[in-house]
mmCIF file of C-alpha atoms in Angstrom:
data_model
loop_
_atom_site.group_PDB
_atom_site.id
_atom_site.type_symbol
_atom_site.label_atom_id
_atom_site.label_comp_id
_atom_site.label_asym_id
_atom_site.label_seq_id
_atom_site.Cartn_x
_atom_site.Cartn_y
_atom_site.Cartn_z
ATOM 1 C CA MET A 1 19.703 -8.127 28.581
ATOM 2 C CA SER A 2 17.005 -6.123 27.459
ATOM 3 C CA LYS A 3 15.853 -2.888 28.132
ATOM 4 C CA THR A 4 13.396 -3.837 31.235
ATOM 5 C CA GLY A 5 12.429 -1.354 33.423
ATOM 6 C CA ALA A 6 11.359 2.472 33.233
ATOM 7 C CA LEU A 7 14.602 3.588 34.245
ATOM 8 C CA ASP A 8 16.250 1.951 31.924
ATOM 9 C CA LEU A 9 14.135 2.984 28.777
ATOM 10 C CA ALA A 10 15.242 6.760 30.370
ATOM 11 C CA THR A 11 18.397 6.467 30.717
ATOM 12 C CA GLY A 12 19.256 5.370 26.927
ATOM 13 C CA LEU A 13 16.512 7.990 24.984
ATOM 14 C CA GLY A 14 18.104 10.568 22.784
ATOM 15 C CA GLY A 15 21.587 8.179 22.522
ATOM 16 C CA LYS A 16 24.774 10.332 21.852
ATOM 17 C CA ILE A 17 22.093 13.296 21.676
ATOM 18 C CA GLY A 18 22.907 15.329 25.009
ATOM 19 C CA LYS A 19 19.701 15.065 26.738
ATOM 20 C CA THR A 20 19.065 19.391 25.546
ATOM 21 C CA ASP A 21 19.756 18.880 21.486
ATOM 22 C CA VAL A 22 17.161 15.902 21.227
ATOM 23 C CA LEU A 23 14.478 17.986 21.192
ATOM 24 C CA SER A 24 16.303 20.251 18.105
ATOM 25 C CA ALA A 25 16.863 16.500 16.743
ATOM 26 C CA VAL A 26 13.543 15.036 16.792
ATOM 27 C CA ASP A 27 13.121 18.481 14.963
ATOM 28 C CA ARG A 28 15.515 18.325 12.209
ATOM 29 C CA TYR A 29 14.142 14.594 11.541
ATOM 30 C CA GLU A 30 10.358 15.191 11.232
ATOM 31 C CA LYS A 31 11.318 17.927 8.616
ATOM 32 C CA TYR A 32 13.349 15.665 7.000
ATOM 33 C CA HIS A 33 9.874 13.104 5.916
ATOM 34 C CA GLU A 34 6.698 13.997 3.185
ATOM 35 C CA PHE A 35 3.996 14.582 6.778
ATOM 36 C CA HIS A 36 6.276 17.995 7.771
ATOM 37 C CA GLY A 37 7.452 18.889 4.519
ATOM 38 C CA GLY A 38 10.850 16.456 3.355
ATOM 39 C CA GLU A 39 11.097 15.845 -0.153
ATOM 40 C CA GLU A 40 12.808 12.183 -1.115
ATOM 41 C CA GLN A 41 15.777 13.440 -2.599
ATOM 42 C CA GLU A 42 16.902 15.594 0.596
ATOM 43 C CA ARG A 43 16.089 12.560 2.707
ATOM 44 C CA LYS A 44 18.390 10.892 0.476
ATOM 45 C CA ALA A 45 21.242 13.583 0.469
ATOM 46 C CA ASN A 46 21.695 13.523 3.684
ATOM 47 C CA TYR A 47 20.745 9.994 5.017
ATOM 48 C CA THR A 48 24.098 10.372 7.120
ATOM 49 C CA ASP A 49 22.457 12.180 9.305
ATOM 50 C CA MET A 50 18.924 11.477 8.772
ATOM 51 C CA VAL A 51 18.911 7.457 9.808
ATOM 52 C CA ASN A 52 21.955 8.731 13.068
ATOM 53 C CA LYS A 53 19.522 11.119 14.407
ATOM 54 C CA TYR A 54 16.947 8.079 13.566
ATOM 55 C CA TYR A 55 18.680 5.408 15.645
ATOM 56 C CA ASP A 56 20.107 7.957 17.845
ATOM 57 C CA LEU A 57 15.527 8.083 18.790
ATOM 58 C CA VAL A 58 14.618 5.372 18.850
ATOM 59 C CA THR A 59 16.844 2.255 20.116
ATOM 60 C CA SER A 60 15.586 2.617 23.728
ATOM 61 C CA PHE A 61 12.910 2.797 22.025
ATOM 62 C CA TYR A 62 13.191 -0.316 20.383
ATOM 63 C CA GLU A 63 15.467 -2.487 23.179
ATOM 64 C CA PHE A 64 12.260 -1.720 25.535
ATOM 65 C CA GLY A 65 9.664 -3.045 23.568
ATOM 66 C CA TRP A 66 11.254 -5.752 20.867
ATOM 67 C CA GLY A 67 14.797 -6.974 22.914
ATOM 68 C CA GLU A 68 18.068 -6.959 20.563
ATOM 69 C CA SER A 69 16.952 -8.052 17.343
ATOM 70 C CA PHE A 70 14.483 -5.376 15.922
ATOM 71 C CA HIS A 71 13.003 -6.911 13.128
ATOM 72 C CA PHE A 72 9.751 -9.353 11.647
ATOM 73 C CA ALA A 73 10.078 -12.424 10.779
ATOM 74 C CA PRO A 74 7.783 -15.496 9.459
ATOM 75 C CA ARG A 75 5.702 -16.920 12.616
ATOM 76 C CA TRP A 76 4.019 -20.584 12.988
ATOM 77 C CA LYS A 77 1.006 -20.911 14.701
ATOM 78 C CA ASN A 78 1.453 -21.271 18.392
ATOM 79 C CA GLU A 79 4.886 -19.842 18.445
ATOM 80 C CA SER A 80 6.144 -16.578 20.528
ATOM 81 C CA LEU A 81 7.611 -13.915 18.440
ATOM 82 C CA ARG A 82 10.852 -14.173 20.375
ATOM 83 C CA GLU A 83 11.295 -18.079 18.775
ATOM 84 C CA SER A 84 9.877 -16.186 15.402
ATOM 85 C CA ILE A 85 13.139 -13.871 15.214
ATOM 86 C CA LYS A 86 15.100 -17.137 16.537
ATOM 87 C CA ARG A 87 14.263 -19.194 13.542
ATOM 88 C CA HIS A 88 14.164 -16.637 10.865
ATOM 89 C CA GLU A 89 17.737 -15.565 12.410
ATOM 90 C CA HIS A 90 18.673 -19.674 11.781
ATOM 91 C CA PHE A 91 17.139 -19.769 8.642
ATOM 92 C CA LEU A 92 19.593 -16.821 7.296
ATOM 93 C CA ALA A 93 22.748 -18.186 8.445
ATOM 94 C CA LEU A 94 21.834 -22.263 6.983
ATOM 95 C CA GLN A 95 21.334 -20.313 3.220
ATOM 96 C CA LEU A 96 24.094 -18.490 3.854
ATOM 97 C CA GLY A 97 26.016 -22.002 4.539
ATOM 98 C CA ILE A 98 28.075 -19.880 7.281
ATOM 99 C CA LYS A 99 30.218 -23.017 9.097
ATOM 100 C CA PRO A 100 32.332 -22.790 11.837
ATOM 101 C CA GLY A 101 35.329 -20.205 11.780
ATOM 102 C CA TYR A 102 33.389 -18.493 9.074
ATOM 103 C CA LYS A 103 34.427 -14.505 9.142
ATOM 104 C CA VAL A 104 30.590 -12.844 8.490
ATOM 105 C CA LEU A 105 29.537 -9.356 7.813
ATOM 106 C CA ASP A 106 26.099 -7.968 9.451
ATOM 107 C CA VAL A 107 26.119 -4.753 6.961
ATOM 108 C CA GLY A 108 23.424 -2.204 8.797
ATOM 109 C CA CYS A 109 23.155 -4.598 12.188
ATOM 110 C CA GLY A 110 22.062 -2.605 15.317
ATOM 111 C CA ILE A 111 22.901 -3.143 18.330
ATOM 112 C CA GLY A 112 23.753 -6.836 18.247
ATOM 113 C CA GLY A 113 20.991 -9.214 18.771
ATOM 114 C CA PRO A 114 20.936 -10.975 15.219
ATOM 115 C CA LEU A 115 24.820 -10.451 14.793
ATOM 116 C CA ARG A 116 25.205 -12.234 18.847
ATOM 117 C CA GLU A 117 22.152 -14.949 17.581
ATOM 118 C CA ILE A 118 24.281 -16.104 14.601
ATOM 119 C CA ALA A 119 28.081 -16.424 15.580
ATOM 120 C CA ARG A 120 26.634 -19.129 18.436
ATOM 121 C CA PHE A 121 24.636 -21.147 15.776
ATOM 122 C CA SER A 122 27.201 -21.108 13.660
ATOM 123 C CA SER A 123 29.960 -20.800 15.100
ATOM 124 C CA SER A 124 31.864 -17.824 12.892
ATOM 125 C CA SER A 125 32.811 -14.389 14.169
ATOM 126 C CA VAL A 126 30.597 -11.963 12.965
ATOM 127 C CA THR A 127 31.275 -8.336 12.626
ATOM 128 C CA GLY A 128 28.683 -5.451 12.636
ATOM 129 C CA LEU A 129 28.967 -2.769 10.543
ATOM 130 C CA ASN A 130 26.799 -0.015 11.666
ATOM 131 C CA ASN A 131 26.692 4.224 11.817
ATOM 132 C CA ASN A 132 25.418 4.739 14.290
ATOM 133 C CA GLU A 133 27.647 4.745 17.606
ATOM 134 C CA TYR A 134 24.900 4.808 20.147
ATOM 135 C CA GLN A 135 24.086 1.333 18.726
ATOM 136 C CA ILE A 136 27.540 -0.174 18.512
ATOM 137 C CA THR A 137 28.628 0.953 23.060
ATOM 138 C CA ARG A 138 25.379 -0.747 23.919
ATOM 139 C CA GLY A 139 25.812 -3.088 21.687
ATOM 140 C CA GLN A 140 29.460 -3.573 22.576
ATOM 141 C CA GLU A 141 28.870 -3.969 25.671
ATOM 142 C CA LEU A 142 25.394 -6.774 24.947
ATOM 143 C CA ASN A 143 28.684 -8.853 22.721
ATOM 144 C CA ARG A 144 30.337 -8.771 26.483
ATOM 145 C CA LEU A 145 28.079 -10.675 28.646
ATOM 146 C CA ALA A 146 27.417 -12.840 25.953
ATOM 147 C CA GLY A 147 30.121 -14.385 25.835
ATOM 148 C CA VAL A 148 30.346 -12.964 22.865
ATOM 149 C CA ASP A 149 33.185 -10.240 22.542
ATOM 150 C CA LYS A 150 36.731 -12.578 21.140
ATOM 151 C CA THR A 151 35.121 -13.565 18.248
ATOM 152 C CA CYS A 152 32.214 -10.223 17.243
ATOM 153 C CA ASP A 153 33.240 -6.780 16.965
ATOM 154 C CA PHE A 154 31.409 -4.294 15.967
ATOM 155 C CA VAL A 155 33.524 -0.815 13.651
ATOM 156 C CA LYS A 156 30.664 2.316 13.101
ATOM 157 C CA ALA A 157 31.605 3.365 9.201
ATOM 158 C CA ASP A 158 28.737 4.011 6.514
ATOM 159 C CA PHE A 159 27.567 1.046 3.848
ATOM 160 C CA MET A 160 27.711 3.332 1.243
ATOM 161 C CA LYS A 161 31.801 3.404 1.853
ATOM 162 C CA MET A 162 33.499 0.268 3.602
ATOM 163 C CA PRO A 163 37.001 0.127 5.446
ATOM 164 C CA PHE A 164 37.396 -3.058 4.569
ATOM 165 C CA PRO A 165 39.660 -4.780 2.147
ATOM 166 C CA ASP A 166 38.817 -6.329 -1.387
ATOM 167 C CA ASN A 167 37.326 -10.099 0.080
ATOM 168 C CA SER A 168 37.965 -9.890 3.246
ATOM 169 C CA TYR A 169 34.330 -12.298 4.211
ATOM 170 C CA ASP A 170 33.083 -15.353 3.527
ATOM 171 C CA ALA A 171 29.474 -14.134 3.931
ATOM 172 C CA VAL A 172 27.110 -11.023 3.789
ATOM 173 C CA TYR A 173 23.812 -10.368 5.277
ATOM 174 C CA ALA A 174 22.040 -7.641 6.061
ATOM 175 C CA ILE A 175 18.929 -7.393 8.082
ATOM 176 C CA GLU A 176 16.222 -5.163 7.538
ATOM 177 C CA ALA A 177 18.750 -2.249 7.252
ATOM 178 C CA THR A 178 19.605 -1.683 3.608
ATOM 179 C CA CYS A 179 16.871 -0.620 2.900
ATOM 180 C CA HIS A 180 18.375 2.700 4.964
ATOM 181 C CA ALA A 181 20.561 3.077 2.108
ATOM 182 C CA PRO A 182 19.936 5.827 -0.755
ATOM 183 C CA ASP A 183 20.764 3.946 -3.591
ATOM 184 C CA ALA A 184 20.565 -0.094 -3.127
ATOM 185 C CA TYR A 185 23.074 -0.313 -6.344
ATOM 186 C CA GLY A 186 26.234 1.055 -4.455
ATOM 187 C CA CYS A 187 25.123 -0.183 -0.865
ATOM 188 C CA TYR A 188 25.294 -4.133 -2.743
ATOM 189 C CA ARG A 189 28.058 -3.051 -5.030
ATOM 190 C CA GLU A 190 30.099 -2.507 -2.193
ATOM 191 C CA ILE A 191 28.774 -5.720 -0.724
ATOM 192 C CA TYR A 192 30.011 -8.048 -3.390
ATOM 193 C CA ARG A 193 33.327 -5.954 -3.212
ATOM 194 C CA VAL A 194 33.732 -6.931 0.135
ATOM 195 C CA LEU A 195 32.562 -10.118 -0.047
ATOM 196 C CA LYS A 196 34.890 -13.642 -1.412
ATOM 197 C CA PRO A 197 34.101 -14.972 -5.008
ATOM 198 C CA GLY A 198 31.487 -17.789 -5.402
ATOM 199 C CA GLN A 199 30.081 -16.981 -1.461
ATOM 200 C CA TYR A 200 27.133 -15.089 -0.743
ATOM 201 C CA PHE A 201 25.329 -12.677 0.187
ATOM 202 C CA ALA A 202 21.911 -12.436 1.911
ATOM 203 C CA ALA A 203 19.564 -9.719 3.064
ATOM 204 C CA TYR A 204 15.873 -9.081 4.479
ATOM 205 C CA GLU A 205 13.912 -6.102 2.176
ATOM 206 C CA TRP A 206 11.785 -3.416 3.353
ATOM 207 C CA CYS A 207 9.849 -2.754 0.003
ATOM 208 C CA MET A 208 6.896 -2.174 -1.794
ATOM 209 C CA THR A 209 5.472 -5.109 -2.944
ATOM 210 C CA ASP A 210 3.607 -4.857 -6.717
ATOM 211 C CA ALA A 211 -0.063 -3.640 -5.749
ATOM 212 C CA PHE A 212 1.715 -0.755 -3.925
ATOM 213 C CA ASP A 213 0.330 2.015 -7.127
ATOM 214 C CA PRO A 214 2.446 5.179 -6.522
ATOM 215 C CA GLN A 215 -0.607 7.335 -7.716
ATOM 216 C CA ASN A 216 -3.570 6.016 -4.709
ATOM 217 C CA LYS A 217 -3.887 8.636 -1.868
ATOM 218 C CA ASP A 218 -4.425 6.089 0.293
ATOM 219 C CA HIS A 219 -0.699 4.655 -0.499
ATOM 220 C CA GLN A 220 0.902 7.354 -0.867
ATOM 221 C CA LYS A 221 0.237 7.747 2.950
ATOM 222 C CA ILE A 222 1.075 4.284 4.381
ATOM 223 C CA LYS A 223 3.762 4.593 2.369
ATOM 224 C CA ALA A 224 4.806 8.032 3.731
ATOM 225 C CA GLU A 225 4.071 7.153 7.605
ATOM 226 C CA ILE A 226 6.430 4.250 7.553
ATOM 227 C CA GLU A 227 9.473 6.779 5.842
ATOM 228 C CA ILE A 228 9.349 8.217 8.981
ATOM 229 C CA GLY A 229 8.348 6.049 11.463
ATOM 230 C CA ASP A 230 11.363 4.152 10.397
ATOM 231 C CA GLY A 231 14.209 6.660 9.201
ATOM 232 C CA LEU A 232 13.857 5.738 5.595
ATOM 233 C CA PRO A 233 15.018 7.994 2.726
ATOM 234 C CA ASP A 234 12.438 5.472 -0.140
ATOM 235 C CA ILE A 235 10.844 2.058 -0.092
ATOM 236 C CA ARG A 236 12.128 0.308 -3.077
ATOM 237 C CA LEU A 237 10.185 -1.304 -5.312
ATOM 238 C CA THR A 238 11.482 -5.600 -4.731
ATOM 239 C CA THR A 239 11.853 -5.781 -8.631
ATOM 240 C CA GLN A 240 14.304 -2.588 -8.152
ATOM 241 C CA CYS A 241 16.365 -4.739 -5.486
ATOM 242 C CA ILE A 242 16.838 -7.114 -7.556
ATOM 243 C CA GLU A 243 17.587 -5.086 -10.564
ATOM 244 C CA ALA A 244 20.481 -3.758 -7.739
ATOM 245 C CA LEU A 245 21.938 -6.661 -7.253
ATOM 246 C CA LYS A 246 21.784 -7.914 -11.126
ATOM 247 C CA LYS A 247 23.518 -4.800 -11.811
ATOM 248 C CA ALA A 248 26.121 -4.761 -8.969
ATOM 249 C CA GLY A 249 27.729 -8.114 -10.093
ATOM 250 C CA PHE A 250 25.251 -10.645 -8.035
ATOM 251 C CA GLU A 251 24.317 -13.176 -8.854
ATOM 252 C CA VAL A 252 20.510 -14.064 -7.087
ATOM 253 C CA ILE A 253 20.342 -18.018 -6.418
ATOM 254 C CA TRP A 254 16.623 -17.324 -5.446
ATOM 255 C CA GLU A 255 14.691 -14.812 -4.093
ATOM 256 C CA LYS A 256 10.807 -14.672 -2.647
ATOM 257 C CA ASP A 257 8.659 -12.627 -0.510
ATOM 258 C CA LEU A 258 7.957 -14.809 2.503
ATOM 259 C CA VAL A 259 5.532 -13.039 3.474
ATOM 260 C CA LYS A 260 3.206 -15.977 1.275
ATOM 261 C CA ASP A 261 4.123 -18.593 4.070
ATOM 262 C CA SER A 262 4.053 -17.005 7.073
ATOM 263 C CA PRO A 263 0.733 -18.975 8.720
ATOM 264 C CA LEU A 264 0.321 -15.906 11.425
ATOM 265 C CA PRO A 265 0.502 -11.603 9.438
ATOM 266 C CA TRP A 266 3.417 -10.575 10.526
ATOM 267 C CA TYR A 267 2.745 -7.784 11.504
ATOM 268 C CA LEU A 268 0.567 -9.557 14.384
ATOM 269 C CA PRO A 269 3.229 -7.551 17.677
ATOM 270 C CA LEU A 270 1.660 -4.126 15.657
ATOM 271 C CA ASP A 271 -1.958 -4.938 15.558
ATOM 272 C CA LYS A 272 -4.055 -3.618 18.050
ATOM 273 C CA THR A 273 -6.818 -5.639 18.045
ATOM 274 C CA HIS A 274 -4.114 -8.675 19.035
ATOM 275 C CA PHE A 275 -3.483 -9.592 22.339
ATOM 276 C CA SER A 276 -0.318 -11.546 23.420
ATOM 277 C CA LEU A 277 1.122 -11.283 27.377
ATOM 278 C CA SER A 278 4.310 -12.826 25.510
ATOM 279 C CA SER A 279 5.005 -9.379 24.227
ATOM 280 C CA PHE A 280 2.726 -7.180 26.227
ATOM 281 C CA ARG A 281 4.975 -3.704 25.091
ATOM 282 C CA LEU A 282 3.892 -4.047 21.539
ATOM 283 C CA THR A 283 0.296 -4.608 22.618
ATOM 284 C CA ALA A 284 -2.216 -1.571 22.135
ATOM 285 C CA VAL A 285 -2.931 -1.240 25.971
ATOM 286 C CA GLY A 286 1.462 -1.873 26.850
ATOM 287 C CA ARG A 287 1.863 0.905 24.157
ATOM 288 C CA LEU A 288 -0.338 3.130 25.786
ATOM 289 C CA ILE A 289 0.905 2.485 28.676
ATOM 290 C CA THR A 290 4.644 2.933 27.423
ATOM 291 C CA LYS A 291 3.022 5.786 26.274
ATOM 292 C CA ASN A 292 2.457 7.938 29.244
ATOM 293 C CA MET A 293 4.988 6.790 30.904
ATOM 294 C CA VAL A 294 7.334 8.302 28.449
ATOM 295 C CA LYS A 295 5.256 10.869 29.224
ATOM 296 C CA ALA A 296 5.608 10.964 33.127
ATOM 297 C CA LEU A 297 8.978 10.626 32.451
ATOM 298 C CA GLU A 298 9.239 14.249 30.752
ATOM 299 C CA TYR A 299 7.745 16.091 32.947
ATOM 300 C CA VAL A 300 10.018 14.843 35.869
ATOM 301 C CA GLY A 301 12.717 14.715 33.659
ATOM 302 C CA LEU A 302 13.888 11.542 33.891
ATOM 303 C CA ALA A 303 13.572 11.920 29.872
ATOM 304 C CA PRO A 304 15.068 14.845 28.081
ATOM 305 C CA LYS A 305 11.696 17.173 25.762
ATOM 306 C CA GLY A 306 10.896 15.901 22.980
ATOM 307 C CA SER A 307 10.531 11.438 24.106
ATOM 308 C CA PRO A 308 6.998 11.773 23.817
ATOM 309 C CA ARG A 309 6.991 13.100 20.172
ATOM 310 C CA VAL A 310 9.375 10.265 18.949
ATOM 311 C CA GLN A 311 7.336 8.284 20.636
ATOM 312 C CA ASP A 312 4.354 9.540 18.038
ATOM 313 C CA PHE A 313 5.871 8.728 15.019
ATOM 314 C CA LEU A 314 7.166 5.483 16.233
ATOM 315 C CA GLU A 315 3.302 4.777 16.178
ATOM 316 C CA LYS A 316 2.736 5.956 13.958
ATOM 317 C CA ALA A 317 5.121 3.378 11.947
ATOM 318 C CA ALA A 318 3.774 0.890 13.564
ATOM 319 C CA GLU A 319 -0.137 2.224 11.260
ATOM 320 C CA GLY A 320 1.312 3.134 8.315
ATOM 321 C CA LEU A 321 3.164 -1.533 9.483
ATOM 322 C CA VAL A 322 0.091 -3.132 9.130
ATOM 323 C CA GLU A 323 -2.173 -0.728 6.943
ATOM 324 C CA GLY A 324 0.451 -1.977 4.638
ATOM 325 C CA GLY A 325 0.754 -5.806 5.512
ATOM 326 C CA ARG A 326 -3.126 -5.988 5.232
ATOM 327 C CA ARG A 327 -3.247 -4.303 1.489
ATOM 328 C CA GLU A 328 -0.254 -7.175 0.980
ATOM 329 C CA ILE A 329 0.886 -3.528 -0.593
ATOM 330 C CA PHE A 330 4.737 -3.563 1.939
ATOM 331 C CA THR A 331 6.580 -6.505 3.408
ATOM 332 C CA PRO A 332 10.367 -6.541 5.433
ATOM 333 C CA LEU A 333 9.599 -9.620 4.429
ATOM 334 C CA TYR A 334 11.481 -9.861 0.739
ATOM 335 C CA PHE A 335 14.652 -12.691 0.315
ATOM 336 C CA PHE A 336 16.855 -13.067 -0.858
ATOM 337 C CA LEU A 337 19.993 -15.676 -1.674
ATOM 338 C CA ALA A 338 22.903 -13.715 -3.705
ATOM 339 C CA ARG A 339 26.985 -14.779 -4.948
ATOM 340 C CA LYS A 340 29.211 -13.276 -6.255
ATOM 341 C CA PRO A 341 30.925 -14.921 -9.667
ATOM 342 C CA LEU A 342 34.448 -16.763 -8.505
ATOM 343 C CA ASP A 343 36.183 -14.451 -11.801
ATOM 344 C CA GLY A 344 34.329 -11.775 -9.492
#
């Protein structure tokens, strides 16, 4: 069901952006970021435009290389990347205590890979919240192909201003998505509002760890590479997430950086020294082939002008992620489980 060929990749490049406008969209997106003179406040003030441009530009690349679930996972030895991703999604559903018939919200759902997996695993109904039209269109088609379109749907909206009544959902989760929020408290407060009292919110957050030194030039460079390559206004510390949860009214049940429990490095799929046939497109050789293929597709007019530059900032992101993981200053696996009090 995922995009598997060069023509599939080419037809999706740019998302809902007109093919002749992709190059200017790349220019605009890059200028939000520190590498190109952008500032954090501008990224936060214009996060909707920045994140939308990002996902229009990169979604086809993600699906081509990563599949339908755009996230990392702790990984056991002799476990494939896809197996680890499914297990990671099942773990989230179990922590939330999702039961058959539950009404669940996926905040920042991408094209819905986790949504479909969790819905099938738990026999629940999952709504995906997403502000990117192209991803929703793609997700709806994949829901139909997977046979979950009667119980799962998508809503196009900003997760800072959700169009749902108070106390609407039995469980809420976010997988490496609320890191895009310009204000963690504001985002968590909206989640608190739509969650039923006594029920749970769980997330995997992208965070800088306690080992991150904001005065260290190398650390600053790694952080900036991850931000431009992944559409982030600013990467928060783990402690800032917990502070924001408590301020929003949540009771934090438990939290942990799951990197510490992973027998294999979470960044292994992106490590150029690692080779894997099962995730070949993410390896150094696979990424080089994709890069040259995209250049060729642009040259013959099948891919819009500017497509190789998208590949370039994704490559920069991969380098930053691997180096951030090696130095233990960044984690995509900061997990927390929080509960809305019964009197909330």
